[in-house]
Coordinates of C-alpha atoms and ligand atoms in Angstrom, one line a residue:
X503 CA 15.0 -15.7 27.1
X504 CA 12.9 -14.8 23.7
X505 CA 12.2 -17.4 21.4
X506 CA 10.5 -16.0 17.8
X507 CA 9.3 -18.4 15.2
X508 CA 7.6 -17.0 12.1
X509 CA 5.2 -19.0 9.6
X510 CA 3.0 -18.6 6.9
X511 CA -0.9 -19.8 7.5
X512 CA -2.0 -22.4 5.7
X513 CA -5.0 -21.4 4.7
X514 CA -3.9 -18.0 3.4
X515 CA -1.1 -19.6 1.8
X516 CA -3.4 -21.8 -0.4
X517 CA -5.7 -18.5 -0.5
X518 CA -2.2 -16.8 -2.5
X519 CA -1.6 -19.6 -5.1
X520 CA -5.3 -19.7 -6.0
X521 CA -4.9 -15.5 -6.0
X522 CA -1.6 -15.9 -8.3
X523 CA -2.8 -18.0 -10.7
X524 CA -5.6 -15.1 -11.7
X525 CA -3.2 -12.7 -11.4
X526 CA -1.0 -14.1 -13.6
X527 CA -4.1 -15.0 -15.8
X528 CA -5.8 -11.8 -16.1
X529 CA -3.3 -8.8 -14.5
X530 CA -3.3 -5.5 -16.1
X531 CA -0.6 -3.3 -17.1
X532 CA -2.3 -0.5 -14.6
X533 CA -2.4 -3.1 -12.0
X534 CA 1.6 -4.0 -12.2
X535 CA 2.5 -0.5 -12.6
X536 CA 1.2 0.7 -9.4
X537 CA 2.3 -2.4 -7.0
X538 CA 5.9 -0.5 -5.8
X539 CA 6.4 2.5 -4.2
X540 CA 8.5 4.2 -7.4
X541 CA 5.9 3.2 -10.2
X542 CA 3.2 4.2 -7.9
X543 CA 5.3 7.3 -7.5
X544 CA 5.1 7.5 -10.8
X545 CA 1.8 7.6 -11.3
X546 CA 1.5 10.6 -9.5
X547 CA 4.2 12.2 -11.3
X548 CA 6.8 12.1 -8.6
X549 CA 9.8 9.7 -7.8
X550 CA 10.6 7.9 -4.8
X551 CA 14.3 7.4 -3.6
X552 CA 16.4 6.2 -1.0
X553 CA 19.5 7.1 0.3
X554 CA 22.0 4.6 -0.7
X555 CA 25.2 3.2 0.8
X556 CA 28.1 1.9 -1.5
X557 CA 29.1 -0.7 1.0
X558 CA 25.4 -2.7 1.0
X559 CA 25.4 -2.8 -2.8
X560 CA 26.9 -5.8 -3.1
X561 CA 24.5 -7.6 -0.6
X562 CA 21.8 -9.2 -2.6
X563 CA 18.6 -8.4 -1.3
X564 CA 19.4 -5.2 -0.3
X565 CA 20.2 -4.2 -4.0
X566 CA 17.4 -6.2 -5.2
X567 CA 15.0 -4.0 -2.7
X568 CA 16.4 -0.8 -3.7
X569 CA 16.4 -1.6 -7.4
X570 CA 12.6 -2.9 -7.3
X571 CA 10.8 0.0 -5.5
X572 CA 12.9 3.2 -5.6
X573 CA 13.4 5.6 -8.8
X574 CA 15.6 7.7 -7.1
X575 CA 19.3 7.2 -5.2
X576 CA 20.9 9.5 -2.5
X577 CA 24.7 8.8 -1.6
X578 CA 24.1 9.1 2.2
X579 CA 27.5 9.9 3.1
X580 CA 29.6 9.0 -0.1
X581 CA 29.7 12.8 -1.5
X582 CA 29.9 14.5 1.3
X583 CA 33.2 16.5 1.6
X584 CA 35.1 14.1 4.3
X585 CA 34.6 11.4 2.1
X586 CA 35.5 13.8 -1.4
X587 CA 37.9 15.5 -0.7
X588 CA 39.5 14.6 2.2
X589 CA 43.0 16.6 1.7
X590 CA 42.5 20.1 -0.6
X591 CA 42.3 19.5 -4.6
X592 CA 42.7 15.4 -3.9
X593 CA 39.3 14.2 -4.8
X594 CA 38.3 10.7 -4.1
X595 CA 35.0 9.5 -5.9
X596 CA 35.3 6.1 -6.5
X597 CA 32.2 5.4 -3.6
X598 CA 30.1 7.6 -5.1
X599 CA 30.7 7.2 -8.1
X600 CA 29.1 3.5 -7.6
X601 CA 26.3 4.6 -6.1
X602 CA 26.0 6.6 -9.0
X603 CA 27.0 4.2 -11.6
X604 CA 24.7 1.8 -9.9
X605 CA 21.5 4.2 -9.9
X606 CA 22.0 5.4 -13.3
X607 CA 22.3 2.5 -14.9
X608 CA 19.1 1.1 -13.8
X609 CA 17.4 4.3 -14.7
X610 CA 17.4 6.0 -11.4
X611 CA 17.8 10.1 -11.2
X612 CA 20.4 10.7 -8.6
X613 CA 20.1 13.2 -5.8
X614 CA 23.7 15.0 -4.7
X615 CA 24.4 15.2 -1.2
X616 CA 26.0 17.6 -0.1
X617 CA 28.3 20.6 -1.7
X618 CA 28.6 22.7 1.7
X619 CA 28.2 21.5 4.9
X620 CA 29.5 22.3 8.6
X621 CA 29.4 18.7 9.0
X622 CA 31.3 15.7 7.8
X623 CA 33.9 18.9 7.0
X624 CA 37.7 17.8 6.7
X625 CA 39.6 19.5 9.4
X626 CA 41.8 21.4 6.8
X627 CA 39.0 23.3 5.8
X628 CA 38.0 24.7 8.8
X629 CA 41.8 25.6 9.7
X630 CA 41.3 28.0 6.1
X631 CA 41.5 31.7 6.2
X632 CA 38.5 33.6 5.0
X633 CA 39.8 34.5 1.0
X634 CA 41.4 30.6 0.9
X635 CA 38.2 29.0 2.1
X636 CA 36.0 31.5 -0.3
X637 CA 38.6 29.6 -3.4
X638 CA 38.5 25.9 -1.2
X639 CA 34.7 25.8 -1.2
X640 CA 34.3 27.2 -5.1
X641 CA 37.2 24.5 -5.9
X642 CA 35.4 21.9 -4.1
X643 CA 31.5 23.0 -6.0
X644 CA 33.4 22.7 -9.0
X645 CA 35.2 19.7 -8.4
X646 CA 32.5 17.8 -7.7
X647 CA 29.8 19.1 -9.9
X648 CA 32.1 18.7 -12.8
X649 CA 32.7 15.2 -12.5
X650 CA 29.1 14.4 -12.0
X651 CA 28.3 17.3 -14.6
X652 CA 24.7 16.2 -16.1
X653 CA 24.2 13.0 -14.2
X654 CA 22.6 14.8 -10.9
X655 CA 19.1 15.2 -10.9
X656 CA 19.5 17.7 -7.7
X657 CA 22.3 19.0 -6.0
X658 CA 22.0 19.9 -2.3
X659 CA 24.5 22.8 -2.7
X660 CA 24.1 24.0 1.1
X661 CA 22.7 21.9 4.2
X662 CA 21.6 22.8 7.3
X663 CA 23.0 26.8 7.1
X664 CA 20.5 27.7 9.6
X665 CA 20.4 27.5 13.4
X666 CA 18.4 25.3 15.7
X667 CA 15.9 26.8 17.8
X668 CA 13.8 30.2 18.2
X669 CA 16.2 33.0 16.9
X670 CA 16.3 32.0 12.8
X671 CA 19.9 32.8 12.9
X672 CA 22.4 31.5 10.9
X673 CA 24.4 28.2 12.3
X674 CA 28.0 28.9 13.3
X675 CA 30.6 27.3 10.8
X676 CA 33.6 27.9 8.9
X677 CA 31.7 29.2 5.9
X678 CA 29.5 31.4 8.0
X679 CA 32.3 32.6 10.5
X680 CA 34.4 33.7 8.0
X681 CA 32.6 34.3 4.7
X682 CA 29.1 35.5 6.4
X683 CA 25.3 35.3 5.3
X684 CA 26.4 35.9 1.2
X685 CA 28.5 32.2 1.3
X686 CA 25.0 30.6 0.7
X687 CA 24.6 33.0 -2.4
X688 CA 28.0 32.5 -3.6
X689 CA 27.9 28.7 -3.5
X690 CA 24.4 28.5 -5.5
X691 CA 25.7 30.9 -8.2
X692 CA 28.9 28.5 -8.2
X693 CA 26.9 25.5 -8.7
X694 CA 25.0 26.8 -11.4
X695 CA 27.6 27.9 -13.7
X696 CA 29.2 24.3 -12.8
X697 CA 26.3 22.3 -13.8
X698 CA 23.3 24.4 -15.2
X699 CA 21.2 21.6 -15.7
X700 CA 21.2 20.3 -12.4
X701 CA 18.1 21.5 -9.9
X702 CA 19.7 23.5 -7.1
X703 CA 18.8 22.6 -3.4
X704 CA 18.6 24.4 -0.3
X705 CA 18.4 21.3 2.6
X706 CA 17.7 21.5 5.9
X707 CA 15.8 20.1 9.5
X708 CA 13.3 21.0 11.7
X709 CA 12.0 23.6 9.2
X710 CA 9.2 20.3 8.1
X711 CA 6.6 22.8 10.0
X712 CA 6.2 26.8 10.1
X713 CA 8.4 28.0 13.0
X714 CA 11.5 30.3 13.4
X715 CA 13.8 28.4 11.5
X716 CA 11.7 27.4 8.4
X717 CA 10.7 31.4 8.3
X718 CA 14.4 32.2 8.4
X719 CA 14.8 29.7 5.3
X720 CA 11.8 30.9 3.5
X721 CA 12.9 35.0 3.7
X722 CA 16.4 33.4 2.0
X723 CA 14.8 31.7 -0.2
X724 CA 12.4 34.7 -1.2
X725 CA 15.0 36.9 -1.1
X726 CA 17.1 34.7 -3.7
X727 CA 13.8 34.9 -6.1
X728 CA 13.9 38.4 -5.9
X729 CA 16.8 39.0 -6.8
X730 CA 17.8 36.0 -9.1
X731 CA 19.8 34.2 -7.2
X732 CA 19.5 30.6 -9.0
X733 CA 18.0 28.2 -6.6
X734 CA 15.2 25.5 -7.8
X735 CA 14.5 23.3 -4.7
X736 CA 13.8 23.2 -0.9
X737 CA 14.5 20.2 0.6
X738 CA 12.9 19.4 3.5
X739 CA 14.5 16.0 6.0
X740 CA 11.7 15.4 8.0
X741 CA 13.8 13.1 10.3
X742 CA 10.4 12.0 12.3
X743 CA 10.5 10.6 16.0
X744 CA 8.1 11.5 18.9
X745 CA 10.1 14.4 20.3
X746 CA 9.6 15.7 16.5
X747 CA 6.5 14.5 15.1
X748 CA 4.9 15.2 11.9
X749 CA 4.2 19.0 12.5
X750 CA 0.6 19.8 11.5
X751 CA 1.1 22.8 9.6
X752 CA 3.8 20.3 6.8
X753 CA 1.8 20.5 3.7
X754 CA 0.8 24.2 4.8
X755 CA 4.9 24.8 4.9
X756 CA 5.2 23.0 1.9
X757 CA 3.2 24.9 0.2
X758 CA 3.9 28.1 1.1
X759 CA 7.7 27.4 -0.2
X760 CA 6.4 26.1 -3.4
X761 CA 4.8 29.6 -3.8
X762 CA 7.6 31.4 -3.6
X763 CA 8.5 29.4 -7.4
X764 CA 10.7 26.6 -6.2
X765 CA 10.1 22.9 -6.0
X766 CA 9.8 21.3 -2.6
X767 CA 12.0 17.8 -2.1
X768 CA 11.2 15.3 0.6
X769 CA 15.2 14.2 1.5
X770 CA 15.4 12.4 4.1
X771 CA 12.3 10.8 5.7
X772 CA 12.4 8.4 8.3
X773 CA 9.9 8.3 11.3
X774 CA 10.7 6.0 14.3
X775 CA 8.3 3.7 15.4
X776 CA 6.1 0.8 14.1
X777 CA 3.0 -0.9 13.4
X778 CA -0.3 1.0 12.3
X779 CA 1.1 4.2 14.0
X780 CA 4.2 4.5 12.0
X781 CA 2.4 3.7 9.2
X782 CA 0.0 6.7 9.8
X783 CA 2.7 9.0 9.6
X784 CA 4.2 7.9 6.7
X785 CA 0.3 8.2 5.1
X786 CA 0.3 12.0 6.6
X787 CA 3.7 12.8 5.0
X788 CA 3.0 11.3 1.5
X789 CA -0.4 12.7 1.7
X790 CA 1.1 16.6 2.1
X791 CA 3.4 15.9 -0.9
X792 CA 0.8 15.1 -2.9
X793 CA -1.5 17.8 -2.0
X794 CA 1.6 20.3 -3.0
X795 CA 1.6 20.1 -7.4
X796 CA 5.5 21.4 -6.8
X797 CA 6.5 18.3 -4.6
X798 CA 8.1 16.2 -6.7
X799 CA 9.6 13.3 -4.9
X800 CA 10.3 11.9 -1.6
X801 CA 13.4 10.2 -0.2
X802 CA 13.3 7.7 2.5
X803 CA 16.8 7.8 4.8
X804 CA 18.1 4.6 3.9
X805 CA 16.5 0.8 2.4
X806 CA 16.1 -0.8 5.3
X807 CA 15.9 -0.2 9.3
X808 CA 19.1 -2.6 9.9
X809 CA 21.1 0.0 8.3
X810 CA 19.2 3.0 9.7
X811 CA 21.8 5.8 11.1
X812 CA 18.8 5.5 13.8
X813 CA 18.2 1.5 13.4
X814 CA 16.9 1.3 17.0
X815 CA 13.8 3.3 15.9
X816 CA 13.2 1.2 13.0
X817 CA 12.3 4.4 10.9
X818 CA 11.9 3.2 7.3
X819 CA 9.6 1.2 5.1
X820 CA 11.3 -2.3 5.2
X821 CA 12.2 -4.6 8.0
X822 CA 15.9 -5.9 8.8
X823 CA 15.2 -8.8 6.5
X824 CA 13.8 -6.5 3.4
X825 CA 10.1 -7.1 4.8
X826 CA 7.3 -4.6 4.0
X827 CA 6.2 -2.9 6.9
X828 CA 2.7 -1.8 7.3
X829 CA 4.2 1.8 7.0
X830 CA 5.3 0.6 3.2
X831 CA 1.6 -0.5 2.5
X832 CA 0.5 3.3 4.2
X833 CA 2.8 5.0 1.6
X834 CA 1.9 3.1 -1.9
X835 CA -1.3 3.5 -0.6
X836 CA -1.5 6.8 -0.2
X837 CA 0.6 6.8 -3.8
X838 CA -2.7 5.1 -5.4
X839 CA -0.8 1.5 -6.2
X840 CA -1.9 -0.9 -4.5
X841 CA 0.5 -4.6 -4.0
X842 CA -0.1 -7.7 -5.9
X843 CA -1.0 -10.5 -3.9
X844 CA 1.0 -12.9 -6.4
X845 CA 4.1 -11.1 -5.8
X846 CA 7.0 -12.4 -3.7
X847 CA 7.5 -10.6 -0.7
X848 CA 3.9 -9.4 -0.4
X849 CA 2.0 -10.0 2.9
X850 CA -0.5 -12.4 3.6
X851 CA -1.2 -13.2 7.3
X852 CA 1.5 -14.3 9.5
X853 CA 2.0 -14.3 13.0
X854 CA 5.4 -14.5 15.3
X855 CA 5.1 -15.9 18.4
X856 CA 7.8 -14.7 21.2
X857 CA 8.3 -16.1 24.7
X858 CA 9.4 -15.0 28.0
X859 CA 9.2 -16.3 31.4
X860 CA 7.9 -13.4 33.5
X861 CA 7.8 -15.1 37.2
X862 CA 9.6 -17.9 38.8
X863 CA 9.6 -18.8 42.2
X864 CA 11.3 -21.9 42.8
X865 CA 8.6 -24.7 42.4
X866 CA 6.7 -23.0 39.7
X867 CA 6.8 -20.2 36.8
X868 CA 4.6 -17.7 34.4
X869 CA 5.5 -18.0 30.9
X870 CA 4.1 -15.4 28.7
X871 CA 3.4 -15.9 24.7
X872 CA 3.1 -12.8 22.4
X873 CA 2.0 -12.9 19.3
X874 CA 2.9 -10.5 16.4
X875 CA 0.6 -10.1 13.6
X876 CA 3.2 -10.1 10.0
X877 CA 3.2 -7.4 7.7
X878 CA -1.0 -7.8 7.4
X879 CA -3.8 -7.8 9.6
X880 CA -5.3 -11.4 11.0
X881 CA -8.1 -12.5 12.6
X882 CA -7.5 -15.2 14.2
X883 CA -3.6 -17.4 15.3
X884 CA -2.7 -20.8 17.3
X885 CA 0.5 -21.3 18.7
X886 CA 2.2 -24.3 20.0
X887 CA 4.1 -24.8 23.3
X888 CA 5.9 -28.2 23.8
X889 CA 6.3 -28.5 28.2
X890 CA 9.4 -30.2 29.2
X891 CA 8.6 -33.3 31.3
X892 CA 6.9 -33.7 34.1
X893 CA 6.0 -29.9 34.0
X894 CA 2.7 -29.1 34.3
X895 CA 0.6 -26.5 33.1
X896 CA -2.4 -25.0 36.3
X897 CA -3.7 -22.1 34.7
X898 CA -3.5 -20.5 31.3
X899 CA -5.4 -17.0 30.7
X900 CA -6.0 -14.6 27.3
X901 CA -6.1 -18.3 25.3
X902 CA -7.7 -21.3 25.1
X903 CA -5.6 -24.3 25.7
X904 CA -6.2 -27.9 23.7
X905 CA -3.6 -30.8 24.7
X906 CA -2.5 -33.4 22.9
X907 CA 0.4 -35.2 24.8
X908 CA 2.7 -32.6 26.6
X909 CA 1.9 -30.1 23.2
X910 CA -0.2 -27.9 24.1
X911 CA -2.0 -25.7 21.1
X912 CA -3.1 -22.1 22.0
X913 CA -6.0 -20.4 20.4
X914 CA -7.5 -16.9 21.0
X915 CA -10.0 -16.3 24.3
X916 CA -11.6 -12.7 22.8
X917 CA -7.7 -11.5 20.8
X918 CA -7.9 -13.3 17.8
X919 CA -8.1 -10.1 15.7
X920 CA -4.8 -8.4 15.5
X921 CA -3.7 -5.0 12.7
X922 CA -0.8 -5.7 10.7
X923 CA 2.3 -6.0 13.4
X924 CA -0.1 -5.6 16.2
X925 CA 0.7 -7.7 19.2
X926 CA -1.6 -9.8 22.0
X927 CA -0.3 -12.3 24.4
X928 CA -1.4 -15.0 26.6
X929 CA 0.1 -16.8 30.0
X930 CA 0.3 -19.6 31.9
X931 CA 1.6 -20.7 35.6
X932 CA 3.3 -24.1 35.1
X933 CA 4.5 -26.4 38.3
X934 CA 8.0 -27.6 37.4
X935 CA 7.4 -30.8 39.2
X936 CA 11.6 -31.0 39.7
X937 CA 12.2 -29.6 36.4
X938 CA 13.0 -26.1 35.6
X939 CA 13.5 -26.1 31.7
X940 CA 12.2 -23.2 29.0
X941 CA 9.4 -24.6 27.2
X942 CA 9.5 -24.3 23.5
X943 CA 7.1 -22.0 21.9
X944 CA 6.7 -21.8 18.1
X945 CA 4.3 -23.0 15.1
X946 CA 2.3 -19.4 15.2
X947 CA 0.0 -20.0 12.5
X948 CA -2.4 -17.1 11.5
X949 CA -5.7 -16.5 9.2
Ligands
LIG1617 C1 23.8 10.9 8.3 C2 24.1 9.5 7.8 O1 22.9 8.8 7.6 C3 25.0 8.8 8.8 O2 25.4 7.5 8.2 C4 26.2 9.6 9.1 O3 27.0 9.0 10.1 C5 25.8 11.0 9.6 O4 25.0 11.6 8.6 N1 21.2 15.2 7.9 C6 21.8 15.0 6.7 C7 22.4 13.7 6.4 O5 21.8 15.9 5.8 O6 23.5 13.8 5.6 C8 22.7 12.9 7.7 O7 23.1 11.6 7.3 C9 21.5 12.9 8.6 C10 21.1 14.3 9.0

C-alpha cells in the first residue's frame, strides 16, 4: 500500500507572501516578461509550442497551462489524414479547426501536422493506383492547406519519408511504392502554390544526431536548395528516452541543416524521465537551439505527462496535475526568464511523503517512508506517522524519531538536503503487539 500526502512548509510559505508583496511592489516589466516558457522564448526570438489535443481544451487547467506558457499550438493528431479526410474529397475539420480557432485567437502561430504521412493513412488511400494517389495526395495538400490558407505558421508537408536504421533509404509506403523518391518534391511544390505564405517542413525522427538517416535527409534537403525545390524548415522530433538520448553531435546537426539555408524546428520534444536528470536534458536541448541563430522554436509533445502518447515516461514539462517540473525550471532557464516567486503555481519547497511496508513476518513489520522533494530543492523535511494501537516502534534508521503520544515526528539523520524531486527515505521495525494495521504517514513538511 502507498500513501502520498503533499504540503506546503510553513516557513517558506510565510517566506512567499513576504516575497509577493515586493514583487507586486516593485516588479519590472523585464522581470514578468521572462517568468514563462513562451515570453522567455520570446526573448530570445523564438516561440515555444505544444502539441495540442481538441478533446482537453475544455478542461480548465489544462487550457489555462497551455494558454499561459506556450506561443505556439500543434494539432497532435487532429490534421492528420485519418482524422481529415477519412473517405476521398470528404473533409472533416471541425477538431482542428478548434485547436486552431483556439490558438489563434489567443495569439498563438499554429504548426500543421501533417500533409503526407505513411501513418494515421485511411485505408482507401493505400488501396490507390499510382496516377489516382499522385491526384489523392495533391487533392488532399490542397484541401487542407486551403482551408487553413494563411493561418499556418508551418506546414509539415511530409513526415517521416525516410527509413529507420543504417541504409538512408527511403521508408516503404503508398506514396513511395508507387510514386517513388520525386513524391516528396511533388508534395512541397503542391503546398507552396496552395499556401505561399506558409513555412514548408520536412519532419522526421532519429535524424536529432548525425547518422545515416539525418545524412539521407540533409542530401534531400540540399538537393531541394539546389535546384529550388521550395522547402523552408527541417523539423527535427527529438522523441528522448534512454535507448535514444540526446545525441551529442544535436546542435552540430542542427547546424549543419541550418547551413544549407533552411530553418531548423524543434517538433516534438519529449524526454522520459524525471527529476534533475530530465531536467538536464531538456537544458541540453534548449541550449543547442539557441546556439543555432536559424532555430526558431521548439515544440514540446503534449501539455502535460497525463496525456503523454508515452505518459509512463512522464516526458514533458508539467506534472499530471499541471505542476512545474524541475525540467520546466531547466528550460526557462536556459531561455534567460527566470519564475516569479509571487506567482501561483511557482515552487517553493515541498515534500511528499510515501509509505510502504517492505517486511512482515507475522509478529512484527518494516515500514519504509520516502520523501519527495516538490518541484524545488529543500534542505531539510519532518514527517509524521500516527502507530495504530498498541504497536510499537524498536528501531527507526535514516531519521530521527521524537514522540509525542503514539505520533511519531521524523526528522533527517545526515538526508535532510534533497534537489528538486529528489527522494530519501527512512525505516522502522514496529512489533504489532496483536495488531497488524498500516500506520498513517503524512504531514511532510519541508524548508
Ligand atoms: C502521435 C500522437 O501523439 C498519438 O496520440 C497518436 O496515437 C500517434 O501519433 N511522430 C509524429 C507524431 O509525427 O504525429 C506522433 O504523434 C508521434 C511520432
Amino acid at each position: 500500500m502507498t500513501m502520498t500526502l503533499r504540503c506546503l512548509a510553513r516557513t517558506a510559505a510565510a517566506g512567499l507572501v513576504a516575497v509577493a508583496a515586493l514583487a507586486t511592489a516593485g516588479h519590472t516589466a523585464e522581470a514578468e516578461a521572462a517568468d514563462t516558457l513562451g515570453s522567455a522564448a520570446a526573448g530570445q526570438g523564438r516561440y515555444f509550442g505544444a502539441a495540442v489535443a481538441a478533446n482537453h481544451l475544455g478542461e480548465a487547467d489544462y487550457a489555462a497551462t497551455l494558454d499561459r506558457e506556450f506561443t505556439s499550438a500543434t494539432p497532435e493528431n487532429e490534421m492528420k489524414w485519418d482524422a481529415t479526410e477519412p473517405s476521398r474529397g470528404t473533409f472533416t475539420l471541425a477538431a482542428a479547426d478548434r485547436v486552431v480557432d483556439h490558438a489563434r485567437s489567443r495569439g498563438m502561430d499554429v504548426r500543421g501536422h501533417t500533409l503526407v504521412w505513411h501513418s494515421q493513412l485511411p485505408s482507401w488511400v493505400g488501396a490507390l493506383g499510382a496516377a489516382d494517389l499522385r491526384t489523392a495526395m495533391n487533392d488532399h495538400i490542397n484541401g487542407l492547406m486551403g482551408h487553413y490558407k494563411g493561418q499556418i505558421h508551418s506546414w509539415d508537408v511530409v513526415n517521416e519519408a525516410f527509413q529507420d536504421g543504417g541504409s538512408g533509404a527511403r521508408r516503404s509506403s503508398p506514396f513511395q511504392d508507387r510514386l517513388g523518391d520525386g513524391f516528396i518534391e511533388e508534395a512541397f511544390r503542391t503546398a507552396r502554390a496552395a499556401d505561399p505564405a506558409a513555412r514548408l517542413c520536412y519532419n522526421d525522427y532519429n535524424t536529432d544526431g548525425v547518422n545515416a538517416k539525418s545524412n539521407a535527409v540533409y542530401a534531400m534537403v540540399k538537393d531541394f536548395k539546389s535546384r529550388g525545390v521550395p522547402i523552408d524548415c527541417v523539423g527535427f522530433q527529438s522523441h528522448f528516452n534512454s535507448a535514444s538520448p540526446v545525441p551529442a553531435d544535436y546542435r552540430q546537426n542542427l547546424q549543419r541543416f541550418a547551413d544549407l539555408g533552411v530553418d531548423v524546428q524543434i517538433t516534438e520534444l519529449d524526454i522520459e524521465g524525471s527529476g534533475s536528470a530530465q531536467a538536464a536534458n531538456y537544458t541540453k536541448v534548449t541550449d543547442a537551439c539557441l546556439a543555432v541563430d536559424r532555430c526558431t522554436g521548439i515544440t514540446v509533445w503534449g501539455v502535460t505527462d497525463k496525456y503523454s502518447w508515452r505518459s509512463g515516461g512522464t516526458p514533458l514539462l508539467f506534472d499530471g496535475d499541471y505542476r512545474k517540473k524541475p525540467a520546466y525550471d531547466a528550460v526557462l532557464t536556459a531561455l534567460g526568464g527566470s519564475g516569479d516567486p509571487g506567482d501561483p503555481g511557482d515552487p517553493g519547497a515541498s515534500c511528499t511523503a510515501a509509505y510502504t511496508r517492505t517486511a512482515d513476518w507475522g509478529s512484527g513489520y518494516n515500514g519504509q517512508v520516502t520523501i519527495t522533494a516538490g518541484d524545488a530543492p529543500i534542505s531539510s523535511w519532518t514527517a509524521t506517522v500516527v502507530l495504530p494501537s498498541p504497536q510499537s516502534v524498536s528501531s527507526l534508521w535514516n531519521g530521527t524519531p521524537t514522540w509525542a503520544g503514539n505520533v511519531m515526528t521524523v526528522s533527517p539523520s545526515w538526508n535532510g538536503t534533497l534537489a528538486a524531486g529528489a527522494s530519501t527515505s527512512f525505516g522502522f521495525t514496529v512489533a504489532k503487539n496483536g495488531s497488524g494495521a498500516a500506520p498513517t504517514v503524512g504531514g511532510c513538511t519541508a524548508s
